[in-house]
Coordinates of C-alpha atoms and ligand atoms in Angstrom, one line a residue:
Chain C
M1 CA -140.9 -27.0 -72.5
T2 CA -144.6 -27.0 -73.8
R3 CA -146.0 -26.3 -70.1
S4 CA -144.4 -23.0 -68.9
L5 CA -145.3 -19.7 -67.0
R6 CA -143.1 -18.1 -69.1
G7 CA -144.8 -14.7 -70.3
K8 CA -148.4 -15.5 -69.4
V9 CA -147.9 -13.2 -65.8
A10 CA -147.0 -9.6 -65.6
V11 CA -146.7 -7.5 -62.1
L12 CA -148.9 -4.9 -62.0
G13 CA -147.9 -3.0 -59.0
V14 CA -145.4 -3.7 -56.0
G15 CA -145.5 -1.7 -52.1
E16 CA -144.2 -2.3 -49.0
T17 CA -144.8 -0.3 -45.5
T18 CA -141.7 1.8 -44.2
Y19 CA -139.3 -1.2 -43.0
Y20 CA -138.4 -1.0 -39.5
K21 CA -135.4 -2.7 -37.2
R22 CA -137.1 -5.7 -35.4
G23 CA -139.2 -4.0 -32.4
G24 CA -139.9 -0.7 -34.4
A25 CA -142.8 -1.3 -36.1
P26 CA -145.6 1.3 -34.8
E27 CA -148.3 -0.5 -36.2
A28 CA -149.5 -4.2 -35.4
E29 CA -148.1 -7.0 -38.1
G30 CA -151.8 -7.6 -39.5
K31 CA -152.2 -3.9 -39.9
L32 CA -148.9 -3.6 -41.9
A33 CA -150.1 -6.3 -44.0
L34 CA -153.0 -4.6 -45.2
Q35 CA -150.7 -1.4 -45.7
A36 CA -148.4 -3.2 -48.0
I37 CA -151.2 -4.7 -49.7
I38 CA -153.2 -1.2 -50.5
A39 CA -150.0 0.5 -51.5
A40 CA -149.1 -2.9 -54.2
C41 CA -152.9 -2.3 -55.3
E42 CA -152.3 1.9 -55.2
D43 CA -149.2 1.1 -57.5
A44 CA -151.0 -1.2 -59.7
G45 CA -153.7 1.4 -60.3
I46 CA -156.4 -1.0 -59.2
S47 CA -159.0 -1.5 -55.8
P48 CA -158.0 -3.6 -53.7
K49 CA -161.1 -5.1 -53.9
S50 CA -161.1 -6.7 -57.2
V51 CA -157.8 -8.7 -55.7
D52 CA -158.9 -12.3 -56.0
G53 CA -156.4 -14.7 -54.5
F54 CA -153.7 -14.3 -51.8
A55 CA -150.3 -16.4 -51.9
S56 CA -147.6 -16.3 -49.1
F57 CA -144.7 -18.5 -47.4
S58 CA -142.9 -19.3 -44.3
N59 CA -146.4 -19.8 -42.3
D60 CA -147.4 -15.9 -42.8
Q61 CA -150.1 -16.0 -39.9
N62 CA -152.0 -13.0 -41.8
D63 CA -154.9 -15.5 -43.4
P64 CA -156.3 -15.0 -46.9
S65 CA -159.7 -15.0 -45.5
R66 CA -159.6 -12.2 -43.1
L67 CA -157.4 -10.2 -45.2
A68 CA -160.5 -10.8 -47.7
A69 CA -162.6 -9.6 -45.5
A70 CA -160.5 -6.8 -43.8
L71 CA -160.3 -5.4 -47.6
G72 CA -163.8 -5.7 -48.5
I73 CA -162.9 -8.7 -51.3
K74 CA -166.0 -9.9 -52.8
D75 CA -164.6 -13.3 -54.5
L76 CA -161.5 -15.1 -52.9
R77 CA -160.9 -17.4 -55.6
F78 CA -157.2 -18.5 -54.3
A79 CA -155.7 -18.7 -51.2
N80 CA -151.9 -20.1 -51.0
M81 CA -149.1 -20.8 -48.9
Q82 CA -145.9 -22.4 -49.7
W83 CA -144.6 -25.2 -47.2
G84 CA -140.5 -25.0 -45.7
G85 CA -139.5 -22.4 -43.0
G86 CA -137.1 -19.3 -43.8
G87 CA -137.3 -17.4 -47.0
G88 CA -137.2 -20.7 -49.6
G89 CA -140.6 -19.5 -50.5
G90 CA -140.2 -15.9 -51.6
S91 CA -140.1 -17.1 -55.6
A92 CA -142.4 -19.8 -55.0
A93 CA -145.2 -17.8 -53.8
V94 CA -144.9 -15.9 -56.8
G95 CA -145.0 -18.7 -59.0
N96 CA -147.8 -20.3 -57.2
A97 CA -149.7 -17.0 -57.6
A98 CA -149.1 -17.2 -61.6
A99 CA -150.1 -20.7 -61.6
A100 CA -153.4 -19.9 -60.4
I101 CA -153.6 -17.1 -62.9
A102 CA -152.0 -18.9 -66.0
T103 CA -154.7 -21.7 -65.3
G104 CA -157.6 -19.6 -64.7
M105 CA -158.0 -19.9 -61.1
A106 CA -157.5 -16.3 -60.6
E107 CA -157.0 -13.3 -62.0
C108 CA -155.7 -11.3 -59.7
V109 CA -153.3 -12.5 -57.0
V110 CA -151.2 -10.8 -54.7
V111 CA -148.1 -12.2 -53.1
F112 CA -147.1 -10.9 -49.7
R113 CA -145.0 -11.3 -46.7
A114 CA -146.0 -9.5 -43.8
L115 CA -143.2 -9.9 -40.7
A116 CA -143.4 -8.0 -36.9
Q117 CA -140.3 -9.9 -35.3
G118 CA -140.3 -7.3 -32.6
Q119 CA -144.2 -9.4 -32.1
F120 CA -144.1 -12.6 -32.5
G121 CA -140.6 -13.5 -31.8
R122 CA -137.2 -13.4 -33.3
F123 CA -135.5 -16.1 -35.2
G124 CA -132.4 -15.6 -34.3
Q125 CA -132.8 -16.8 -30.8
G126 CA -133.1 -20.9 -29.6
P127 CA -136.1 -22.3 -28.2
R128 CA -136.8 -21.4 -24.8
R129 CA -138.6 -25.0 -23.8
N130 CA -137.2 -27.0 -20.9
A131 CA -137.2 -30.4 -22.8
I132 CA -137.4 -31.0 -26.8
F133 CA -138.1 -34.0 -29.3
G134 CA -137.6 -34.6 -32.7
D135 CA -135.5 -33.4 -35.1
M136 CA -134.5 -30.4 -33.0
A137 CA -133.6 -33.3 -30.3
F138 CA -130.3 -34.1 -32.1
T139 CA -129.3 -30.2 -32.5
A140 CA -130.6 -27.8 -29.6
P141 CA -128.8 -29.8 -26.9
Y142 CA -125.3 -29.0 -28.2
G143 CA -126.5 -25.4 -28.9
L144 CA -126.9 -25.7 -32.6
M145 CA -130.4 -24.0 -33.0
S146 CA -130.6 -20.5 -35.0
P147 CA -130.4 -20.2 -38.5
A148 CA -126.7 -18.6 -38.5
Q149 CA -125.6 -21.9 -36.4
M150 CA -127.7 -24.5 -38.8
F151 CA -126.1 -22.9 -41.8
A152 CA -122.6 -22.1 -40.9
M153 CA -121.6 -26.2 -41.1
R154 CA -122.8 -25.9 -44.9
V155 CA -120.8 -22.6 -46.1
T156 CA -117.6 -23.7 -43.8
R157 CA -117.6 -27.4 -46.3
F158 CA -117.9 -25.7 -48.8
M159 CA -115.2 -22.7 -48.3
H160 CA -113.0 -26.0 -47.4
D161 CA -113.3 -27.9 -50.3
H162 CA -113.4 -24.8 -52.7
G163 CA -110.7 -22.8 -51.3
V164 CA -112.8 -19.7 -50.9
D165 CA -111.4 -17.1 -48.7
A166 CA -113.2 -15.2 -45.7
A167 CA -113.0 -11.7 -48.0
A168 CA -115.8 -13.0 -50.7
L169 CA -118.0 -13.3 -48.1
R170 CA -116.9 -9.7 -47.2
A171 CA -117.9 -8.4 -50.6
I172 CA -121.3 -9.4 -50.2
S173 CA -122.0 -8.0 -47.2
L174 CA -120.2 -5.2 -48.8
A175 CA -122.3 -4.6 -52.0
S176 CA -125.6 -4.6 -50.1
Y177 CA -124.1 -2.2 -47.6
H178 CA -123.0 0.3 -50.8
H179 CA -126.6 -0.2 -52.5
A180 CA -128.6 0.5 -49.4
Q181 CA -126.9 4.2 -48.9
N182 CA -128.4 5.1 -52.0
N183 CA -131.9 3.3 -51.1
P184 CA -134.2 5.7 -48.6
R185 CA -136.3 2.6 -47.6
A186 CA -133.2 0.8 -46.5
V187 CA -133.1 0.3 -42.1
M188 CA -129.1 1.1 -43.3
H189 CA -129.4 3.8 -44.9
G190 CA -127.0 6.3 -43.5
R191 CA -125.3 3.5 -42.0
P192 CA -122.2 2.8 -44.8
L193 CA -120.2 -0.5 -44.3
D194 CA -116.1 -0.8 -45.1
A195 CA -114.3 -3.6 -45.3
E196 CA -112.4 -2.1 -41.2
K197 CA -115.5 -1.7 -40.0
Y198 CA -116.9 -5.6 -41.1
D199 CA -112.8 -6.8 -40.2
A200 CA -113.4 -5.5 -36.8
S201 CA -117.1 -6.7 -36.4
R202 CA -117.9 -9.7 -34.0
W203 CA -118.2 -13.3 -34.7
I204 CA -121.7 -14.9 -34.8
V205 CA -120.4 -18.8 -35.3
E206 CA -117.4 -18.8 -37.7
P207 CA -117.6 -18.2 -40.5
F208 CA -119.9 -15.5 -40.0
R209 CA -119.0 -12.4 -38.4
L210 CA -121.8 -9.8 -37.8
Y211 CA -122.5 -7.7 -40.9
D212 CA -122.5 -11.4 -42.6
C213 CA -126.3 -12.1 -41.3
C214 CA -129.7 -10.8 -42.1
Q215 CA -131.4 -8.1 -39.9
E216 CA -134.1 -8.7 -37.8
N217 CA -136.5 -6.5 -39.0
D218 CA -140.7 -5.5 -38.8
G219 CA -142.6 -4.4 -42.5
A220 CA -144.4 -5.5 -44.9
A221 CA -144.8 -6.4 -48.3
A222 CA -146.7 -6.9 -51.2
M223 CA -146.8 -7.1 -55.2
V224 CA -149.9 -8.0 -57.3
L225 CA -150.0 -10.1 -60.6
V226 CA -152.1 -10.1 -63.3
P227 CA -152.5 -11.9 -66.6
A228 CA -149.9 -10.6 -68.8
E229 CA -152.5 -9.1 -71.1
R230 CA -153.1 -6.6 -68.7
A231 CA -149.2 -5.5 -68.0
K232 CA -149.8 -2.4 -69.7
E233 CA -152.9 -0.9 -67.6
T234 CA -150.1 1.4 -65.9
N235 CA -147.7 3.7 -66.5
H236 CA -144.7 1.5 -65.5
R237 CA -142.7 -0.3 -68.1
P238 CA -144.4 -3.9 -68.5
T239 CA -142.8 -6.3 -66.6
Y240 CA -143.3 -10.0 -66.7
L241 CA -142.3 -13.2 -65.2
L242 CA -140.5 -15.5 -67.3
S243 CA -140.0 -18.6 -64.5
A244 CA -140.6 -18.9 -61.2
V245 CA -139.8 -22.9 -59.5
S246 CA -139.1 -24.3 -56.7
G247 CA -137.5 -27.8 -54.9
S248 CA -134.5 -28.7 -53.4
H249 CA -132.2 -32.2 -54.2
Y250 CA -132.7 -35.9 -52.9
R251 CA -133.0 -36.0 -49.2
A252 CA -132.6 -32.1 -49.1
G253 CA -134.8 -33.1 -45.5
A254 CA -132.8 -35.8 -43.9
S255 CA -132.8 -34.7 -40.3
A256 CA -129.7 -34.1 -38.2
H257 CA -127.5 -32.8 -41.1
N258 CA -127.3 -35.8 -42.8
T259 CA -128.4 -34.5 -46.7
P260 CA -126.0 -36.5 -48.6
D261 CA -125.2 -33.2 -50.6
Y262 CA -124.4 -31.0 -47.9
A263 CA -122.1 -28.2 -48.5
T264 CA -124.7 -26.8 -51.0
S265 CA -127.5 -23.5 -51.3
C266 CA -129.7 -26.2 -52.2
F267 CA -130.3 -24.7 -55.8
K268 CA -128.6 -27.4 -58.1
T269 CA -131.6 -29.1 -59.1
V270 CA -133.8 -26.2 -59.3
A271 CA -131.2 -23.3 -61.3
P272 CA -131.3 -25.2 -64.6
R273 CA -135.2 -25.8 -64.3
L274 CA -135.1 -21.9 -64.1
Y275 CA -133.3 -21.2 -66.9
E276 CA -135.4 -23.5 -69.2
M277 CA -138.6 -22.2 -68.6
A278 CA -137.3 -18.8 -68.5
G279 CA -135.4 -19.8 -71.9
V280 CA -132.5 -17.7 -70.6
K281 CA -128.6 -18.4 -69.7
P282 CA -126.7 -17.1 -66.9
A283 CA -124.8 -14.6 -69.2
D284 CA -128.1 -13.1 -69.9
V285 CA -128.9 -12.2 -66.5
D286 CA -128.8 -8.2 -65.9
V287 CA -128.9 -7.9 -62.4
L288 CA -129.4 -10.2 -59.5
Q289 CA -131.0 -10.5 -56.1
S290 CA -129.8 -13.2 -54.2
Y291 CA -131.5 -14.0 -50.5
E292 CA -129.2 -13.2 -47.7
N293 CA -129.8 -15.0 -44.7
F294 CA -126.3 -15.0 -44.8
T295 CA -123.3 -14.2 -47.1
G296 CA -122.3 -17.9 -47.5
G297 CA -125.5 -18.9 -48.3
V298 CA -125.5 -15.9 -51.3
L299 CA -122.4 -17.4 -52.7
M300 CA -123.3 -20.8 -53.1
S301 CA -126.3 -19.7 -54.7
M302 CA -124.4 -18.0 -57.1
V303 CA -122.1 -20.6 -58.1
E304 CA -125.2 -23.0 -58.2
H305 CA -126.9 -20.3 -60.5
G306 CA -124.2 -20.4 -62.7
F307 CA -122.4 -17.1 -62.0
C308 CA -118.8 -18.6 -61.0
E309 CA -117.3 -21.7 -60.6
P310 CA -117.1 -23.0 -57.5
D311 CA -113.2 -22.7 -57.3
A312 CA -113.1 -19.0 -59.0
C313 CA -115.1 -17.4 -56.0
N314 CA -112.2 -15.5 -54.9
E315 CA -111.8 -14.1 -58.0
F316 CA -115.7 -13.2 -58.6
F317 CA -116.3 -12.5 -55.2
V318 CA -115.1 -9.0 -55.4
K319 CA -117.3 -5.8 -54.4
E320 CA -116.6 -4.1 -57.7
N321 CA -117.9 -7.0 -59.6
L322 CA -121.2 -6.8 -57.2
I323 CA -122.6 -3.5 -57.5
A324 CA -124.7 -1.2 -59.6
P325 CA -124.2 0.3 -62.1
T326 CA -121.1 -0.9 -63.4
G327 CA -120.7 -4.4 -61.8
K328 CA -120.2 -7.2 -63.7
L329 CA -123.0 -8.6 -62.0
P330 CA -124.6 -6.3 -59.9
T331 CA -126.4 -8.1 -56.8
N332 CA -128.8 -6.9 -54.5
T333 CA -129.1 -3.5 -55.5
S334 CA -131.6 -2.3 -52.9
G335 CA -129.5 -3.1 -49.9
G336 CA -131.6 -6.9 -49.8
N337 CA -131.7 -8.6 -46.5
L338 CA -128.7 -7.1 -45.1
A339 CA -128.8 -3.5 -45.4
E340 CA -132.3 -2.9 -46.7
C341 CA -135.0 -5.0 -44.7
Y342 CA -135.0 -8.7 -44.1
M343 CA -138.9 -9.4 -45.4
H344 CA -138.4 -12.8 -45.6
G345 CA -136.9 -11.8 -49.3
L346 CA -140.1 -11.0 -51.0
G347 CA -138.6 -7.3 -50.9
L348 CA -136.0 -8.9 -53.2
N349 CA -138.6 -10.0 -55.8
I350 CA -140.0 -6.5 -55.3
E351 CA -136.3 -5.1 -56.2
A352 CA -136.3 -7.6 -59.2
V353 CA -139.6 -5.8 -60.4
R354 CA -138.3 -2.3 -60.1
Q355 CA -134.9 -2.8 -62.1
I356 CA -136.9 -4.4 -64.8
R357 CA -139.2 -1.1 -64.6
G358 CA -136.0 0.9 -64.3
D359 CA -136.9 2.4 -60.7
S360 CA -134.6 1.1 -58.8
T361 CA -132.4 3.8 -56.8
N362 CA -129.1 1.4 -57.5
Q363 CA -130.3 1.1 -61.2
V364 CA -128.7 -1.1 -64.0
P365 CA -128.9 0.7 -67.1
D366 CA -131.5 -0.9 -69.7
A367 CA -132.2 -4.0 -67.3
D368 CA -133.9 -6.7 -69.5
V369 CA -133.5 -9.7 -67.1
A370 CA -133.5 -9.7 -63.4
L371 CA -132.6 -13.0 -61.3
V372 CA -134.1 -13.8 -57.5
G373 CA -132.9 -16.7 -55.9
S374 CA -135.3 -17.1 -52.7
G375 CA -133.7 -18.6 -49.6
P376 CA -130.6 -20.6 -49.6
M377 CA -129.6 -23.6 -47.7
V378 CA -133.6 -24.4 -46.5
T379 CA -135.6 -27.0 -48.1
P380 CA -137.5 -26.1 -50.8
V381 CA -135.9 -23.3 -51.8
S382 CA -137.3 -21.1 -55.2
S383 CA -135.9 -18.9 -57.5
S384 CA -137.8 -16.5 -60.3
I385 CA -137.0 -14.3 -63.4
F386 CA -138.3 -11.1 -64.5
G387 CA -138.1 -10.0 -68.0
S388 CA -139.2 -6.7 -69.8
E389 CA -141.2 -6.9 -73.1
A390 CA -138.2 -7.3 -75.0
T391 CA -137.8 -11.0 -73.6
L392 CA -141.0 -12.3 -74.6
Chain K
M1 CA -119.8 -32.3 -16.6
S2 CA -121.2 -30.6 -19.1
Y3 CA -119.6 -29.1 -22.3
L4 CA -121.9 -26.3 -22.1
H5 CA -123.9 -24.7 -19.2
A6 CA -126.6 -26.3 -18.0
G7 CA -130.4 -25.2 -19.2
L8 CA -130.3 -25.8 -22.4
P9 CA -133.4 -27.7 -23.8
K10 CA -132.8 -31.3 -22.5
P11 CA -133.7 -34.1 -25.5
M12 CA -136.5 -36.5 -24.9
P13 CA -137.4 -39.7 -27.1
R14 CA -139.9 -38.9 -29.4
P15 CA -143.4 -39.7 -28.2
D16 CA -144.3 -42.0 -30.9
G17 CA -141.0 -44.5 -30.3
L18 CA -139.2 -43.9 -33.6
D19 CA -135.7 -42.7 -31.6
A20 CA -136.5 -44.5 -28.3
A21 CA -133.4 -46.9 -29.6
Y22 CA -131.1 -44.3 -30.0
W23 CA -131.4 -42.7 -26.6
E24 CA -131.7 -46.2 -24.6
A25 CA -128.5 -46.9 -26.0
A26 CA -126.6 -43.9 -25.6
A27 CA -127.6 -43.9 -21.8
Q28 CA -125.5 -47.4 -21.4
D29 CA -122.7 -45.9 -23.4
V30 CA -123.4 -47.2 -26.8
L31 CA -123.9 -45.5 -30.1
K32 CA -126.9 -47.3 -32.2
V33 CA -128.1 -45.6 -35.2
Q34 CA -131.1 -47.2 -37.9
R35 CA -130.3 -50.2 -40.5
C36 CA -132.4 -51.3 -42.7
N37 CA -132.9 -55.4 -41.9
A38 CA -134.0 -55.8 -45.7
C39 CA -131.2 -54.2 -47.9
K40 CA -128.6 -53.5 -44.7
G41 CA -128.2 -49.9 -45.5
W42 CA -127.6 -47.6 -42.7
Q43 CA -129.7 -44.1 -42.4
W44 CA -129.9 -41.2 -39.9
G45 CA -131.5 -39.3 -38.6
P46 CA -134.2 -41.9 -38.2
E47 CA -137.2 -42.4 -40.6
W48 CA -140.0 -44.9 -40.6
I49 CA -139.0 -46.8 -43.3
C50 CA -135.5 -47.3 -45.3
H51 CA -135.3 -44.2 -48.0
R52 CA -133.5 -47.0 -50.2
C53 CA -135.9 -50.0 -50.5
L54 CA -138.9 -48.1 -48.5
S55 CA -138.8 -51.9 -46.2
D56 CA -140.6 -50.5 -42.9
D57 CA -138.0 -53.5 -41.6
V58 CA -135.7 -50.8 -39.8
G59 CA -133.6 -51.3 -36.9
F60 CA -131.0 -50.0 -34.8
E61 CA -127.7 -51.6 -34.5
A62 CA -124.3 -50.7 -32.5
V63 CA -121.6 -48.8 -34.2
A64 CA -118.2 -48.0 -33.8
P65 CA -118.5 -44.6 -32.3
T66 CA -115.6 -43.2 -34.4
G67 CA -115.3 -40.9 -37.4
R68 CA -113.8 -38.0 -38.6
I69 CA -114.4 -34.4 -39.1
Y70 CA -117.1 -33.8 -41.7
S71 CA -117.6 -29.9 -40.9
Y72 CA -117.6 -27.8 -37.7
E73 CA -118.6 -24.5 -36.3
R74 CA -117.0 -22.0 -33.6
V75 CA -120.1 -20.5 -31.7
W76 CA -119.6 -16.8 -30.1
H77 CA -123.0 -15.2 -29.8
P78 CA -125.2 -17.0 -27.5
V79 CA -128.6 -17.6 -29.2
H80 CA -130.4 -19.0 -25.2
P81 CA -129.9 -17.3 -21.7
A82 CA -128.2 -20.3 -20.2
L83 CA -125.0 -19.6 -23.2
Q84 CA -125.0 -15.9 -22.1
E85 CA -121.6 -16.7 -19.5
Q86 CA -120.5 -19.4 -22.0
G87 CA -117.6 -18.0 -24.5
P88 CA -116.9 -19.8 -27.7
Y89 CA -118.0 -23.2 -28.0
L90 CA -117.4 -25.9 -31.0
V91 CA -120.3 -27.6 -32.5
A92 CA -118.9 -30.7 -34.8
L93 CA -120.9 -32.9 -37.7
V94 CA -119.0 -35.9 -37.7
E95 CA -119.1 -38.9 -40.7
L96 CA -119.6 -42.4 -40.2
P97 CA -117.5 -43.8 -43.0
Q98 CA -118.3 -47.4 -41.7
C99 CA -121.9 -46.7 -41.7
D100 CA -122.5 -45.5 -45.2
G101 CA -121.2 -41.9 -44.1
I102 CA -124.0 -41.1 -42.1
R103 CA -123.5 -38.0 -39.5
M104 CA -123.7 -36.9 -36.5
V105 CA -124.3 -33.8 -34.5
G106 CA -122.5 -33.1 -31.0
N107 CA -120.0 -30.8 -29.2
L108 CA -116.6 -31.1 -29.6
L109 CA -114.6 -31.6 -26.7
G110 CA -111.2 -29.7 -25.4
N111 CA -110.6 -26.2 -25.5
P112 CA -113.1 -24.3 -27.6
R113 CA -110.4 -22.0 -29.4
Q114 CA -108.8 -25.2 -31.1
A115 CA -107.9 -25.5 -34.4
V116 CA -110.0 -27.7 -35.9
R117 CA -109.1 -29.7 -39.1
I118 CA -111.9 -31.6 -41.4
G119 CA -111.1 -35.0 -42.0
A120 CA -109.1 -35.6 -38.4
A121 CA -110.6 -38.5 -36.8
A122 CA -112.7 -38.5 -33.3
H123 CA -114.3 -41.0 -31.2
A124 CA -117.6 -40.4 -29.0
V125 CA -117.5 -39.7 -25.6
F126 CA -120.9 -39.9 -24.0
E127 CA -122.2 -37.2 -21.1
H128 CA -124.5 -38.2 -19.0
H129 CA -127.5 -36.4 -17.2
A130 CA -128.3 -38.5 -15.2
D131 CA -129.7 -36.4 -12.9
D132 CA -131.9 -34.1 -14.7
D133 CA -135.5 -34.3 -15.2
P134 CA -135.7 -35.8 -17.7
A135 CA -132.6 -37.6 -17.3
F136 CA -130.7 -37.7 -21.0
T137 CA -127.3 -38.3 -22.4
L138 CA -125.6 -36.4 -24.9
V139 CA -123.5 -37.9 -27.6
Q140 CA -120.1 -35.9 -27.6
W141 CA -117.1 -36.2 -29.8
Q142 CA -113.2 -35.5 -28.7
L143 CA -110.6 -35.6 -31.5
D144 CA -108.4 -38.8 -31.6
Ligands
ZN1 ZN1 -133.2 -50.9 -47.2

């Protein structure tokens, strides 16, 4: 590929606020956003005033112009929002920021997400309006309105088609909680989960139990991206973006559950482009961060990123394969959306960077290639790959 | 009698008229979905043009209200105050093989704890809420 982001942009810094349970943040969402941005700039060793662009996703309500005003930024050059809901834009926002840098539109772009579900409404609740029209009129009156309810039927169909057992979903949850026990940032730090506790947990919507579902949290996270030439301005191990792509398959956005290819995480067309741009294969990936809105989405994401054949899920998805440092493919090593924090998956990109730096609380030895899959089952989805200097 | 407790958002036709024919037909116990008058292809949900041939000559046509279960879910956790006392309920995604495999979402009537088999044949049941404001009809499904 001649036109590519591969190796052109580096992650200079990452940062986040304290992560809270929904409603637990002592600060307003806008202040959390500023705190995370300042923390990421501190980690990068730069002044926030030298940031000249912002990229976010999922209708983040912290307008870059207001952020720039608050931070005293002199020259705002890039203000970007990725379309689409859920966490599907987590890696796309990184890609959009990187594209701006690679093409000379900006020099130092912060990717951020701030989310205070205690202050601005919960994703896990249905609409409260008396009447509704449009796409939701074909689902909400039937009691199909929360994200868990929107995605459960996809996962059920996939499990039916490929004979996947419930234990495969459980393994994904157990791995996230396992990693969270070593991560002091994790909201579920100190709250371990075992198979018995998982099996005894209540159904949310079959096939998802409570522990198959992401948390609802308050907090903010940010990453500082700069041209690759600046990768060594800090003492961190240099971390480069190898690839970031987004999209979705044919008519993924057909309404009322009518996308022709239904039982999918929506990565089938995205993952091949991801690997092509990065110049790596699934077998080269040392550590994976795979967005858990629900465990079933992780399972399909991993299949569609080439880590497991669809008919081999019951053998592959066991806890031992998914945990650092010894697993075949350590996955969600911060605890992820299930057990660290649901920051719409930006935390997963940050954890991938920490793995390449060697700074994770569940470090995979000699991690050179880290992959992030963002927001399965929504449209568009996105993925990114980060690499060490050795991968350039 | 309605399958779910009252109080969920009531469906209304879009103000721009795109799906009006569907709702009007449902009120008369008829299932209508979109069909392209140019290429005769079916599509659902409604679009302004045909996604195959891009013709804007797209109409609605009555179809046999029968299908088969493509997927389903049993919901336990109430996410709306109206469902607090509901208990588990079933949502089904029903495929209409006679219409290029388009799919309809509805509740699957009967015992909410029943075993559901993907591929099972089902037929539509029109659940009228004529006295509601606004009045509406839900297209529900029942195993044959
Ligand atoms: Zn046509």
